[in-house]
Amino acid sequence: MIIKGTTWKFGDNIDTDAIIPARYLNTSDSQELARHLMEDADRDFPDKVKPGDIITAANNFGCGSSREHAPIAIKAAGIQAVIAKSFARIFYRNAFNIGLPIFESGEAPDRIREGDEIEIDADNGVIRNITRGEEYPANPIPPFMQELISEGGLIEWTRKKILATN
Amino acid sequence: MTITEKILAAHAGKESVAPGDLIKARVDLVLANDITAPIAINEFKKTGAKDVFNRDRVAMIPDHFAPQKDIKAAEQCKMMKDFSREHDLSLYFEVGRMGIEHALLPEQGLVVPGDLIIGADSHTCTYGALGAFATGVGSTDVAAAMATGECWFKVPESMKFVYYGELSRWVSGKDLILHTIGDIGVDGALYRAMEFEGETIRSLPLHSRLTMCNMAIEAGGKNGIIVPDSITEEYVKGRAKREYKFYTSDKDGGYSEVKEYDCSKIPPTVACPSLPSNTRPAAELSHITVDQVVVGSCTNGRIEDMREAAAIMRGKKVSPNTRMIVIPATQQIYLQAVREGLTEIFVNADAVFSTPTCGPCLGGHMGILAKGERAIATTNRNFVGRMGHPESEVYLSNPAVAAASAILGRIATPEEVE
Ligand code: SF4
């Protein structure tokens, strides 16, 4: 899997209230959620972001609530992937469960500047910065997570298991 | 092994597990609320499962935007109700029976020691106070678990937090956990189990233990847990709806890190905007005026919290510049507060006494902040925009500090109003 796009840069501890404020959680409509993506962190973000873009962030991205609306809003806005130094654990689970590719990298979030063109080579665990001509390693995706992604997420994985036992 | 590892191993049908192992484990209870259930229900339908794995082990609790605050919220709640009826779920709680999920389930004896519980709500970690493994997951995890009765887990490393020394007056579990998060940071326990122990914990009342485990997620923890003892036994006996089991940690459980705290040195503590780790002694914040005070939530909405706030408010008035909103977490707590005359104390003090709801804790309803307004609350998160406008601010404290602040219209210590 190769993912190529333009980056938006965020800092440490981007919480789920910043990704999608709770005041919009009286709906689970993904397009409506996407219209408010990151607006408490950057009011103009929903207008600026384009399908195909990539988010980078520092430590503990997605901390706070368990709301799956957060990765759903990111995905619905057309964000292809998120790269961070670390992710909060429920966000990490949710992203894999719903099929939003996320990558942990110690180096990339510091080196990448907002607006850089990058290319993520998921199979080889490499992030290439096309704008700057640099390369950074990404942590390998654990085998079980790879299985979830290749099966199309947790629900598809569960559906197949249920079919197999019936 | 640690208590966390033992409970996970038992539910995975294994003799032992080690940190890093990926396991599939049986769950004793699965829960979702009016925000997370709609997604879980839609995903559940996609699994092709005809029924839930056990109609008595799936809890549906509309508490966040309930009583239904608007049409959209009403539709989400209705979806839960329809699903619960369709699958004949015994643990659906209509308004009038519902309370904030993490106060309601322990109170009703629906979560018990030794359980493995997942919930589509990050504060599911609260039940660790009973000696259970409980952790927040997403709606999709809940959908899969409703279908199969199982969930996947990575066995976490465990961190041990040892508390010793006597608590100062007006210091409770809230202050210990805020102090701890202030020390290790909001990702200080990322992916790990937080086990609380030591002489102070062994004599800490159960409601304070629930408060501590509730906020494990605020340090990034996977779960918070306390080895059960006679205080736990006292709480669960007569209330547990199922058989329970006490697990303990081995002497040399294998901890990735050990932290020690001298509790006699911990003062009433406040977390300043906009992270729970941004802590300061309450006494250093007397220059901070407040427009709103909230006493409630799954962190501090229990009867002991109501009593603590009422003890401060008795015979006093809320500052004319401030509004105070008191929200008991469940119907039983509400009734108990009425019986004990606490409600009267609050109303006489010009505070609002609300029906159970999460309400303002997540900026939902029942006390939202305008641009530039500031609140002190007994809740657990003070992120930007958590209680309303992105340019409003939230400070976190225990109920006594919140009540004292209501009287003076600024952050205050209980001693200042006694
Ligand atoms: S009271 Fe607040 S933290 Fe607790 S479950 Fe409700 S919204 Fe979440």
Coordinates of C-alpha atoms and ligand atoms in Angstrom, one line a residue:
Chain A
M1 CA 0.0 0.0 0.0
I2 CA 1.4 3.4 -1.0
I3 CA -0.3 6.5 0.3
K4 CA 0.6 9.9 -1.2
G5 CA -0.6 13.3 -0.1
T6 CA -0.1 16.8 1.4
T7 CA 0.3 17.2 5.1
W8 CA -1.4 19.1 7.9
K9 CA 0.6 19.4 11.0
F10 CA -0.7 19.2 14.6
G11 CA 1.0 19.1 18.0
D12 CA 0.8 16.9 21.2
N13 CA -2.3 15.6 22.9
I14 CA -4.8 16.3 20.1
D15 CA -7.9 15.1 22.0
T16 CA -11.1 13.7 20.6
D17 CA -13.0 16.8 21.7
A18 CA -10.7 18.8 19.3
I19 CA -11.1 16.3 16.5
I20 CA -14.8 16.3 16.8
P21 CA -16.5 18.4 19.6
A22 CA -19.1 16.6 21.7
R23 CA -21.7 19.2 20.7
Y24 CA -21.9 17.5 17.3
L25 CA -22.3 14.0 18.6
N26 CA -26.1 14.0 18.5
T27 CA -25.5 12.6 15.0
S28 CA -23.4 9.7 13.6
D29 CA -23.8 11.0 10.0
S30 CA -20.2 10.8 8.8
Q31 CA -20.4 13.7 6.3
E32 CA -21.9 16.0 8.9
L33 CA -19.2 15.0 11.3
A34 CA -16.5 15.7 8.7
R35 CA -17.8 19.3 8.3
H36 CA -16.7 20.0 11.9
L37 CA -13.4 18.1 11.8
M38 CA -10.7 19.7 14.0
E39 CA -12.6 22.9 14.3
D40 CA -11.8 23.6 17.9
A41 CA -8.1 23.2 17.1
D42 CA -8.2 25.2 13.9
R43 CA -11.5 26.9 13.1
D44 CA -10.9 27.0 9.3
F45 CA -9.7 23.4 9.0
P46 CA -12.9 21.9 7.6
D47 CA -12.7 24.4 4.7
K48 CA -9.0 24.0 4.1
V49 CA -8.6 20.3 4.2
K50 CA -8.9 18.4 0.8
P51 CA -9.6 14.8 0.1
G52 CA -6.3 12.9 -0.1
D53 CA -4.5 14.9 2.6
I54 CA -2.5 13.4 5.4
I55 CA -2.5 14.5 9.1
T56 CA 0.7 14.5 11.1
A57 CA 0.8 15.0 14.9
A58 CA 3.1 14.5 17.8
N59 CA 2.4 12.5 20.9
N60 CA -0.9 10.9 22.2
F61 CA -3.1 11.7 19.2
G62 CA -6.7 11.0 19.8
C63 CA -6.7 11.0 23.6
G64 CA -9.8 11.4 25.6
S65 CA -13.1 9.9 24.8
S66 CA -13.8 6.6 23.0
R67 CA -15.9 8.2 20.3
E68 CA -15.4 6.4 17.0
H69 CA -16.9 9.6 15.5
A70 CA -13.2 10.9 15.6
P71 CA -11.6 8.5 13.2
I72 CA -14.9 8.4 11.2
A73 CA -14.9 12.2 10.8
I74 CA -11.2 12.1 9.7
K75 CA -11.9 9.3 7.2
A76 CA -15.1 11.0 5.9
A77 CA -13.2 14.3 5.3
G78 CA -11.0 12.3 2.9
I79 CA -7.9 12.2 5.1
Q80 CA -6.0 9.2 3.8
A81 CA -3.8 8.5 6.8
V82 CA -2.6 9.9 10.2
I83 CA 1.1 9.8 11.2
A84 CA 1.9 10.5 14.9
K85 CA 4.7 9.8 17.4
S86 CA 2.1 7.9 19.4
F87 CA -1.6 7.4 19.5
A88 CA -4.0 7.1 22.5
R89 CA -5.0 3.5 22.7
I90 CA -8.7 3.6 22.1
F91 CA -8.2 5.8 19.0
Y92 CA -5.5 3.3 17.8
R93 CA -8.0 0.4 18.1
N94 CA -10.8 2.4 16.5
A95 CA -8.7 3.4 13.5
F96 CA -7.8 -0.2 12.7
N97 CA -11.3 -1.4 13.4
I98 CA -12.8 1.0 10.9
G99 CA -10.0 0.9 8.4
L100 CA -8.3 4.3 8.8
P101 CA -4.6 3.7 8.1
I102 CA -2.4 5.2 10.9
F103 CA 1.3 5.1 11.4
E104 CA 3.6 5.6 14.4
S105 CA 6.9 7.3 13.7
G106 CA 9.3 9.0 16.1
E107 CA 11.0 11.0 13.4
A108 CA 8.5 11.9 10.7
P109 CA 6.2 14.3 12.8
D110 CA 9.3 16.5 13.7
R111 CA 10.8 16.6 10.3
I112 CA 7.7 17.0 8.1
R113 CA 6.5 20.6 7.7
E114 CA 2.9 21.6 7.0
G115 CA 2.2 21.4 3.3
D116 CA 5.0 18.9 2.5
E117 CA 4.2 16.2 -0.1
I118 CA 4.8 12.8 1.4
E119 CA 4.5 9.2 0.4
I120 CA 3.9 6.4 2.9
D121 CA 5.1 3.0 1.9
A122 CA 3.1 0.9 4.3
D123 CA 4.6 -2.5 3.3
N124 CA 8.2 -1.4 3.8
G125 CA 7.5 0.9 6.8
V126 CA 9.0 4.0 5.1
I127 CA 7.7 7.5 5.0
R128 CA 9.3 9.5 2.1
N129 CA 9.2 13.3 2.2
I130 CA 9.1 14.3 -1.5
T131 CA 9.3 18.0 -0.8
R132 CA 12.5 17.7 1.2
G133 CA 13.9 14.5 -0.2
E134 CA 14.1 12.7 3.1
E135 CA 13.1 9.3 4.4
Y136 CA 11.8 8.3 7.9
P137 CA 11.1 4.9 9.3
A138 CA 7.5 4.0 10.5
N139 CA 6.9 1.4 13.2
P140 CA 5.7 -1.9 11.7
I141 CA 2.0 -2.6 11.9
P142 CA 1.4 -5.6 14.2
P143 CA 0.4 -8.8 12.3
F144 CA -3.1 -9.0 13.8
M145 CA -3.7 -5.4 12.7
Q146 CA -2.5 -6.3 9.2
E147 CA -5.0 -9.2 9.2
L148 CA -7.8 -6.8 10.3
I149 CA -6.9 -4.4 7.5
S150 CA -6.7 -7.1 4.8
E151 CA -10.0 -8.5 6.0
G152 CA -11.6 -5.0 5.6
G153 CA -11.9 -4.2 9.3
L154 CA -13.2 -5.8 12.4
I155 CA -16.9 -6.1 11.3
E156 CA -16.0 -7.9 8.1
W157 CA -13.6 -10.1 10.1
T158 CA -16.4 -10.9 12.6
R159 CA -18.9 -11.5 9.8
K160 CA -16.7 -14.1 8.2
K161 CA -16.2 -15.8 11.5
I162 CA -19.9 -16.0 12.1
L163 CA -20.5 -17.3 8.6
A164 CA -17.9 -20.0 9.1
T165 CA -19.4 -21.2 12.4
N166 CA -23.0 -21.3 11.1
Chain B
M1 CA 1.2 -12.1 37.3
T2 CA -0.6 -8.9 38.1
I3 CA -4.3 -8.8 38.8
T4 CA -4.9 -7.4 35.3
E5 CA -3.0 -10.3 33.7
K6 CA -4.8 -12.9 35.8
I7 CA -8.2 -11.6 34.9
L8 CA -7.3 -11.5 31.2
A9 CA -5.8 -15.0 31.3
A10 CA -8.9 -16.4 33.0
H11 CA -11.2 -14.9 30.4
A12 CA -8.9 -16.1 27.5
G13 CA -9.0 -19.6 28.9
K14 CA -5.2 -19.6 29.4
E15 CA -3.0 -20.5 32.4
S16 CA -1.0 -17.3 32.0
V17 CA -0.5 -14.3 29.8
A18 CA 2.3 -11.8 29.5
P19 CA 2.4 -8.1 28.5
G20 CA 2.4 -7.8 24.7
D21 CA 0.4 -11.0 24.1
L22 CA -2.6 -10.5 21.8
I23 CA -5.5 -12.5 23.1
K24 CA -9.1 -13.1 22.4
A25 CA -11.1 -13.0 25.6
R26 CA -14.7 -13.6 26.8
V27 CA -16.4 -10.5 28.1
D28 CA -18.8 -10.5 31.0
L29 CA -20.6 -7.3 30.1
V30 CA -20.7 -5.0 27.1
L31 CA -22.1 -1.5 27.4
A32 CA -22.9 1.5 25.1
N33 CA -24.5 4.9 25.6
D34 CA -26.7 7.2 23.4
I35 CA -23.6 8.6 21.6
T36 CA -21.8 5.3 20.9
A37 CA -24.7 2.8 20.6
P38 CA -26.1 4.0 17.3
I39 CA -22.9 3.3 15.5
A40 CA -22.5 0.0 17.3
I41 CA -26.0 -1.0 16.4
N42 CA -25.5 -0.3 12.7
E43 CA -22.2 -2.2 12.7
F44 CA -23.8 -5.1 14.6
K45 CA -26.3 -5.5 11.8
K46 CA -23.5 -5.8 9.3
T47 CA -22.0 -8.7 11.1
G48 CA -24.9 -10.9 10.1
A49 CA -25.4 -12.0 13.7
K50 CA -29.1 -12.8 14.4
D51 CA -28.9 -12.1 18.1
V52 CA -26.7 -10.7 20.8
F53 CA -24.5 -13.2 22.5
N54 CA -26.4 -12.9 25.8
R55 CA -29.5 -10.7 26.4
D56 CA -28.6 -10.1 30.0
R57 CA -25.0 -9.0 29.3
V58 CA -25.5 -6.1 26.9
A59 CA -26.2 -2.8 28.7
M60 CA -27.8 0.2 26.8
I61 CA -27.7 3.4 28.9
P62 CA -29.0 6.7 27.4
D63 CA -27.2 9.2 29.7
H64 CA -25.2 11.7 27.7
F65 CA -27.9 13.7 25.9
A66 CA -30.8 12.3 28.0
P67 CA -33.4 13.3 29.0
Q68 CA -33.5 13.8 25.3
K69 CA -32.3 17.3 24.7
D70 CA -33.3 17.7 21.0
I71 CA -34.7 15.8 18.1
K72 CA -31.4 14.3 17.0
A73 CA -30.6 13.1 20.5
A74 CA -34.1 11.7 20.8
E75 CA -33.6 9.7 17.6
Q76 CA -30.3 8.3 18.9
C77 CA -32.0 7.3 22.2
K78 CA -34.9 5.8 20.3
M79 CA -32.6 3.7 18.2
M80 CA -31.2 2.2 21.5
K81 CA -34.6 1.5 22.8
D82 CA -35.8 -0.1 19.6
F83 CA -32.7 -2.3 19.4
S84 CA -33.1 -3.3 23.1
R85 CA -36.7 -4.3 22.6
E86 CA -36.0 -6.2 19.4
H87 CA -33.3 -8.2 21.2
D88 CA -35.2 -8.3 24.4
L89 CA -32.3 -6.9 26.4
S90 CA -32.8 -6.9 30.1
L91 CA -30.3 -4.0 30.7
Y92 CA -31.9 -1.2 28.9
F93 CA -32.5 1.8 31.1
E94 CA -35.2 4.3 30.2
V95 CA -35.1 7.8 31.5
G96 CA -36.4 7.5 35.0
R97 CA -34.3 4.4 35.6
M98 CA -31.1 5.5 33.9
G99 CA -28.2 7.1 35.6
I100 CA -24.7 7.9 34.4
E101 CA -23.5 4.5 33.2
H102 CA -20.3 4.3 35.4
A103 CA -22.2 5.2 38.5
L104 CA -25.2 3.1 37.7
L105 CA -23.7 -0.3 36.9
P106 CA -21.6 -0.6 40.1
E107 CA -24.5 0.7 42.2
Q108 CA -26.8 -1.9 40.8
G109 CA -24.3 -4.7 41.2
L110 CA -24.2 -5.3 37.5
V111 CA -20.4 -5.2 37.3
V112 CA -18.6 -7.3 39.9
P113 CA -15.1 -8.2 41.0
G114 CA -13.2 -10.5 38.6
D115 CA -15.3 -9.4 35.6
L116 CA -13.9 -8.5 32.2
I117 CA -16.0 -5.5 30.9
I118 CA -15.8 -3.5 27.8
G119 CA -17.8 -0.4 27.1
A120 CA -18.0 2.1 24.2
D121 CA -17.1 4.8 26.6
S122 CA -13.6 5.7 27.7
H123 CA -14.5 5.9 31.4
T124 CA -15.5 2.2 31.5
C125 CA -12.2 1.9 33.3
T126 CA -14.1 3.0 36.5
Y127 CA -15.1 -0.5 37.4
G128 CA -11.4 -1.4 38.1
A129 CA -12.1 -0.1 41.6
L130 CA -14.0 -3.3 42.2
G131 CA -11.1 -5.5 41.2
A132 CA -12.4 -6.0 37.6
F133 CA -10.7 -5.5 34.3
A134 CA -12.7 -2.8 32.5
T135 CA -11.7 -0.8 29.6
G136 CA -13.1 1.6 27.0
V137 CA -13.3 0.6 23.4
G138 CA -14.9 1.9 20.3
S139 CA -18.4 1.3 18.9
T140 CA -17.1 -1.3 16.4
D141 CA -15.5 -3.3 19.1
V142 CA -18.8 -3.3 21.0
A143 CA -20.7 -4.4 17.9
A144 CA -18.4 -7.3 17.4
A145 CA -18.5 -8.2 21.1
M146 CA -22.3 -8.0 21.1
A147 CA -22.3 -10.6 18.3
T148 CA -19.6 -12.9 19.6
G149 CA -19.2 -12.3 23.4
E150 CA -15.5 -11.8 22.7
C151 CA -13.0 -9.0 22.2
W152 CA -9.4 -8.8 21.2
F153 CA -6.9 -7.3 23.6
K154 CA -3.2 -6.7 23.8
V155 CA -2.2 -7.6 27.3
P156 CA -0.9 -4.3 28.8
E157 CA 2.2 -3.7 30.9
S158 CA 1.3 -2.8 34.5
M159 CA 2.4 0.3 36.4
K160 CA 2.1 0.3 40.1
F161 CA 1.2 3.4 42.1
V162 CA 1.8 3.2 45.8
Y163 CA 0.1 5.6 48.1
Y164 CA 1.1 6.0 51.8
G165 CA 0.5 8.5 54.5
E166 CA -2.6 10.1 55.9
L167 CA -4.9 12.2 53.7
S168 CA -5.2 15.8 54.7
R169 CA -8.6 17.2 55.4
W170 CA -10.7 17.8 52.3
V171 CA -8.4 15.6 50.2
S172 CA -10.0 12.6 48.5
G173 CA -9.5 10.1 45.7
K174 CA -10.0 13.0 43.2
D175 CA -7.0 14.8 44.5
L176 CA -4.8 11.7 44.5
I177 CA -5.6 10.9 40.9
L178 CA -5.2 14.5 39.8
H179 CA -1.9 14.7 41.6
T180 CA -0.8 11.5 39.9
I181 CA -1.8 12.6 36.4
G182 CA -0.1 15.9 37.1
D183 CA 3.1 13.9 37.9
I184 CA 3.1 11.4 35.0
G185 CA 1.2 13.4 32.3
V186 CA -1.7 12.7 30.1
D187 CA 0.2 9.9 28.3
G188 CA 2.2 8.8 31.3
A189 CA 0.4 5.4 31.4
L190 CA -0.2 5.1 27.7
Y191 CA -1.4 1.6 26.8
R192 CA -0.7 0.4 30.3
A193 CA -2.6 -0.9 33.4
M194 CA -2.5 1.5 36.4
E195 CA -2.7 -0.5 39.6
F196 CA -3.3 1.6 42.7
E197 CA -2.2 0.2 46.1
G198 CA -0.6 1.0 49.4
E199 CA -1.8 1.7 52.9
T200 CA -3.8 4.8 51.9
I201 CA -5.7 2.9 49.2
R202 CA -6.4 0.0 51.6
S203 CA -8.3 2.4 53.8
L204 CA -9.8 4.5 51.0
P205 CA -13.6 4.3 50.7
L206 CA -15.0 2.7 47.6
H207 CA -16.4 5.9 46.1
S208 CA -13.0 7.4 46.1
R209 CA -11.5 4.3 44.5
L210 CA -14.1 4.6 41.8
T211 CA -13.1 8.2 41.2
M212 CA -9.4 7.2 40.9
C213 CA -10.0 4.4 38.5
N214 CA -12.4 6.6 36.5
M215 CA -9.5 8.9 35.6
A216 CA -7.0 6.3 34.6
I217 CA -7.8 7.1 31.0
E218 CA -6.8 10.7 31.6
A219 CA -3.2 9.4 32.0
G220 CA -3.7 7.3 28.8
G221 CA -4.1 4.1 30.8
K222 CA -5.8 1.0 29.4
N223 CA -7.4 0.3 32.8
G224 CA -7.2 1.3 36.4
I225 CA -7.4 -1.4 39.0
I226 CA -7.4 -2.0 42.8
V227 CA -7.0 -5.4 44.3
P228 CA -10.3 -6.1 46.1
D229 CA -10.4 -6.3 49.9
S230 CA -12.8 -6.0 52.8
I231 CA -14.0 -2.6 51.7
T232 CA -14.8 -4.1 48.3
E233 CA -16.6 -7.0 49.9
E234 CA -18.6 -4.6 52.0
Y235 CA -19.7 -2.7 48.9
V236 CA -20.6 -5.7 46.6
K237 CA -22.3 -8.0 49.1
G238 CA -26.0 -7.6 48.9
R239 CA -25.7 -5.7 45.7
A240 CA -23.9 -8.1 43.3
K241 CA -26.3 -9.6 40.8
R242 CA -23.8 -12.3 39.8
E243 CA -21.1 -14.4 41.4
Y244 CA -17.9 -12.7 41.8
K245 CA -14.2 -13.6 42.3
F246 CA -11.4 -11.8 44.0
Y247 CA -8.1 -11.8 42.1
T248 CA -4.9 -10.6 43.6
S249 CA -1.5 -9.6 42.3
D250 CA 1.5 -11.8 43.0
K251 CA 4.2 -10.3 45.2
D252 CA 6.5 -9.9 42.3
G253 CA 3.9 -9.3 39.7
G254 CA 6.3 -7.8 37.1
Y255 CA 5.7 -4.1 36.9
S256 CA 7.1 -1.9 34.2
E257 CA 7.3 1.0 36.6
V258 CA 6.6 1.8 40.3
K259 CA 5.6 5.3 41.6
E260 CA 5.2 6.2 45.2
Y261 CA 3.3 9.1 46.7
D262 CA 3.3 10.5 50.2
C263 CA -0.4 11.5 50.6
S264 CA 0.2 13.7 53.6
K265 CA 1.9 16.1 51.2
I266 CA -1.0 16.2 48.6
P267 CA -3.3 19.2 49.0
P268 CA -6.7 19.8 47.5
T269 CA -5.7 19.8 43.9
V270 CA -7.1 21.5 40.8
A271 CA -6.4 20.8 37.1
C272 CA -6.2 24.0 35.1
P273 CA -7.2 24.4 31.4
S274 CA -6.8 22.6 29.2
L275 CA -5.3 19.3 30.3
P276 CA -6.1 17.1 33.3
S277 CA -2.3 17.0 34.0
N278 CA -2.0 20.8 34.4
T279 CA -2.4 20.6 38.2
R280 CA -1.9 23.2 40.9
P281 CA -2.8 23.3 44.6
A282 CA -6.3 24.9 44.9
A283 CA -4.9 27.4 47.4
E284 CA -2.7 28.9 44.7
L285 CA -5.7 29.7 42.4
S286 CA -7.7 32.1 44.5
H287 CA -7.4 34.8 41.8
I288 CA -9.5 32.7 39.4
T289 CA -13.1 33.8 39.2
V290 CA -15.8 31.3 38.1
D291 CA -19.1 31.7 36.3
Q292 CA -20.3 28.2 36.8
V293 CA -19.8 25.3 39.2
V294 CA -20.7 21.8 38.4
V295 CA -20.9 19.0 41.0
G296 CA -21.7 15.7 39.3
S297 CA -20.5 13.2 36.6
C298 CA -19.3 9.6 36.7
T299 CA -16.2 10.9 38.5
N300 CA -17.9 12.7 41.5
G301 CA -21.6 12.3 41.3
R302 CA -22.1 9.8 44.0
I303 CA -23.9 10.2 47.3
E304 CA -20.7 10.8 49.2
D305 CA -19.9 13.6 46.7
M306 CA -23.3 15.2 47.2
R307 CA -22.8 15.0 51.0
E308 CA -19.3 16.6 50.7
A309 CA -20.6 19.5 48.7
A310 CA -23.7 19.9 50.9
A311 CA -21.6 20.0 54.0
I312 CA -19.9 23.1 52.6
M313 CA -23.1 24.7 51.2
R314 CA -25.2 24.3 54.3
G315 CA -26.6 27.7 55.3
K316 CA -24.5 29.5 52.6
K317 CA -25.4 31.1 49.3
V318 CA -23.9 30.7 45.8
S319 CA -22.1 33.9 44.9
P320 CA -24.3 36.3 42.9
N321 CA -21.8 36.2 40.0
T322 CA -21.9 32.4 39.8
R323 CA -24.4 29.6 38.9
M324 CA -24.1 26.2 40.6
I325 CA -25.5 23.0 39.0
V326 CA -25.6 19.8 41.1
I327 CA -26.3 16.6 39.3
P328 CA -26.6 13.3 41.2
A329 CA -25.4 10.5 39.0
T330 CA -28.3 8.1 39.4
Q331 CA -32.0 8.0 40.5
Q332 CA -31.0 6.2 43.7
I333 CA -28.5 8.9 44.6
Y334 CA -31.1 11.6 43.8
L335 CA -33.6 10.0 46.1
Q336 CA -31.0 9.5 48.9
A337 CA -30.1 13.2 48.6
V338 CA -33.7 14.2 48.9
R339 CA -34.1 11.9 52.0
E340 CA -31.0 13.3 53.7
G341 CA -32.1 16.9 53.1
L342 CA -29.1 17.6 50.8
T343 CA -31.4 18.8 48.0
E344 CA -32.9 21.3 50.3
I345 CA -29.5 22.6 51.3
F346 CA -28.6 23.1 47.6
V347 CA -31.8 24.8 46.7
N348 CA -31.7 27.0 49.7
A349 CA -28.2 28.0 48.6
D350 CA -29.6 29.0 45.2
A351 CA -28.0 26.0 43.3
V352 CA -29.8 24.0 40.7
F353 CA -30.5 20.3 41.5
S354 CA -30.8 18.3 38.3
T355 CA -32.1 14.9 37.2
P356 CA -29.3 12.5 36.5
T357 CA -27.4 13.1 33.2
C358 CA -23.9 13.6 31.8
G359 CA -25.1 17.0 30.6
P360 CA -22.5 19.7 31.0
C361 CA -19.6 17.3 31.6
L362 CA -19.2 16.9 27.8
G363 CA -20.8 20.2 26.8
G364 CA -24.0 18.4 26.0
H365 CA -26.7 20.4 27.7
M366 CA -27.8 21.6 31.2
G367 CA -25.1 24.2 31.8
I368 CA -23.1 25.1 28.7
L369 CA -20.4 27.8 28.9
A370 CA -20.5 31.0 26.7
K371 CA -17.4 32.4 25.1
G372 CA -15.0 33.6 27.8
E373 CA -16.8 31.9 30.6
R374 CA -15.1 29.8 33.2
A375 CA -16.2 26.8 35.3
I376 CA -14.9 24.7 38.0
A377 CA -16.3 21.1 37.9
T378 CA -15.9 17.8 39.6
T379 CA -15.8 16.2 36.2
N380 CA -12.8 14.5 34.6
R381 CA -11.8 16.5 31.4
N382 CA -11.0 20.1 30.8
F383 CA -10.0 20.0 27.1
V384 CA -10.6 23.0 25.0
G385 CA -14.4 23.4 24.4
R386 CA -15.3 20.4 26.6
M387 CA -18.1 22.3 28.4
G388 CA -19.1 24.7 25.6
H389 CA -17.6 27.4 23.6
P390 CA -14.0 26.8 22.4
E391 CA -12.9 29.9 24.3
S392 CA -14.4 28.9 27.6
E393 CA -12.4 27.2 30.3
V394 CA -12.8 24.3 32.7
Y395 CA -11.0 23.7 36.0
L396 CA -11.3 20.2 37.7
S397 CA -11.5 19.6 41.4
N398 CA -13.1 17.6 44.2
P399 CA -16.7 18.4 45.3
A400 CA -15.6 20.3 48.5
V401 CA -13.4 22.7 46.5
A402 CA -16.1 23.1 43.9
A403 CA -18.7 24.0 46.5
A404 CA -16.4 26.5 48.3
S405 CA -15.7 28.1 44.9
A406 CA -19.4 28.5 44.3
I407 CA -19.8 30.4 47.5
L408 CA -16.9 32.8 46.9
G409 CA -17.4 33.0 43.1
R410 CA -13.7 32.2 42.7
I411 CA -11.6 29.1 43.2
A412 CA -11.4 28.5 47.0
T413 CA -10.4 26.0 49.5
P414 CA -13.0 24.6 51.9
E415 CA -11.2 26.1 54.8
E416 CA -12.0 29.6 53.5
V417 CA -15.7 29.2 53.9
E418 CA -15.9 27.1 57.1
Ligands
SF4_1 S1 -20.3 12.0 33.1 FE1 -18.9 12.9 31.6 S2 -17.1 11.5 31.6 FE2 -18.7 10.4 32.6 S3 -19.7 9.2 31.0 FE3 -20.8 11.1 31.1 S4 -19.8 12.4 29.6 FE4 -18.5 10.7 30.0

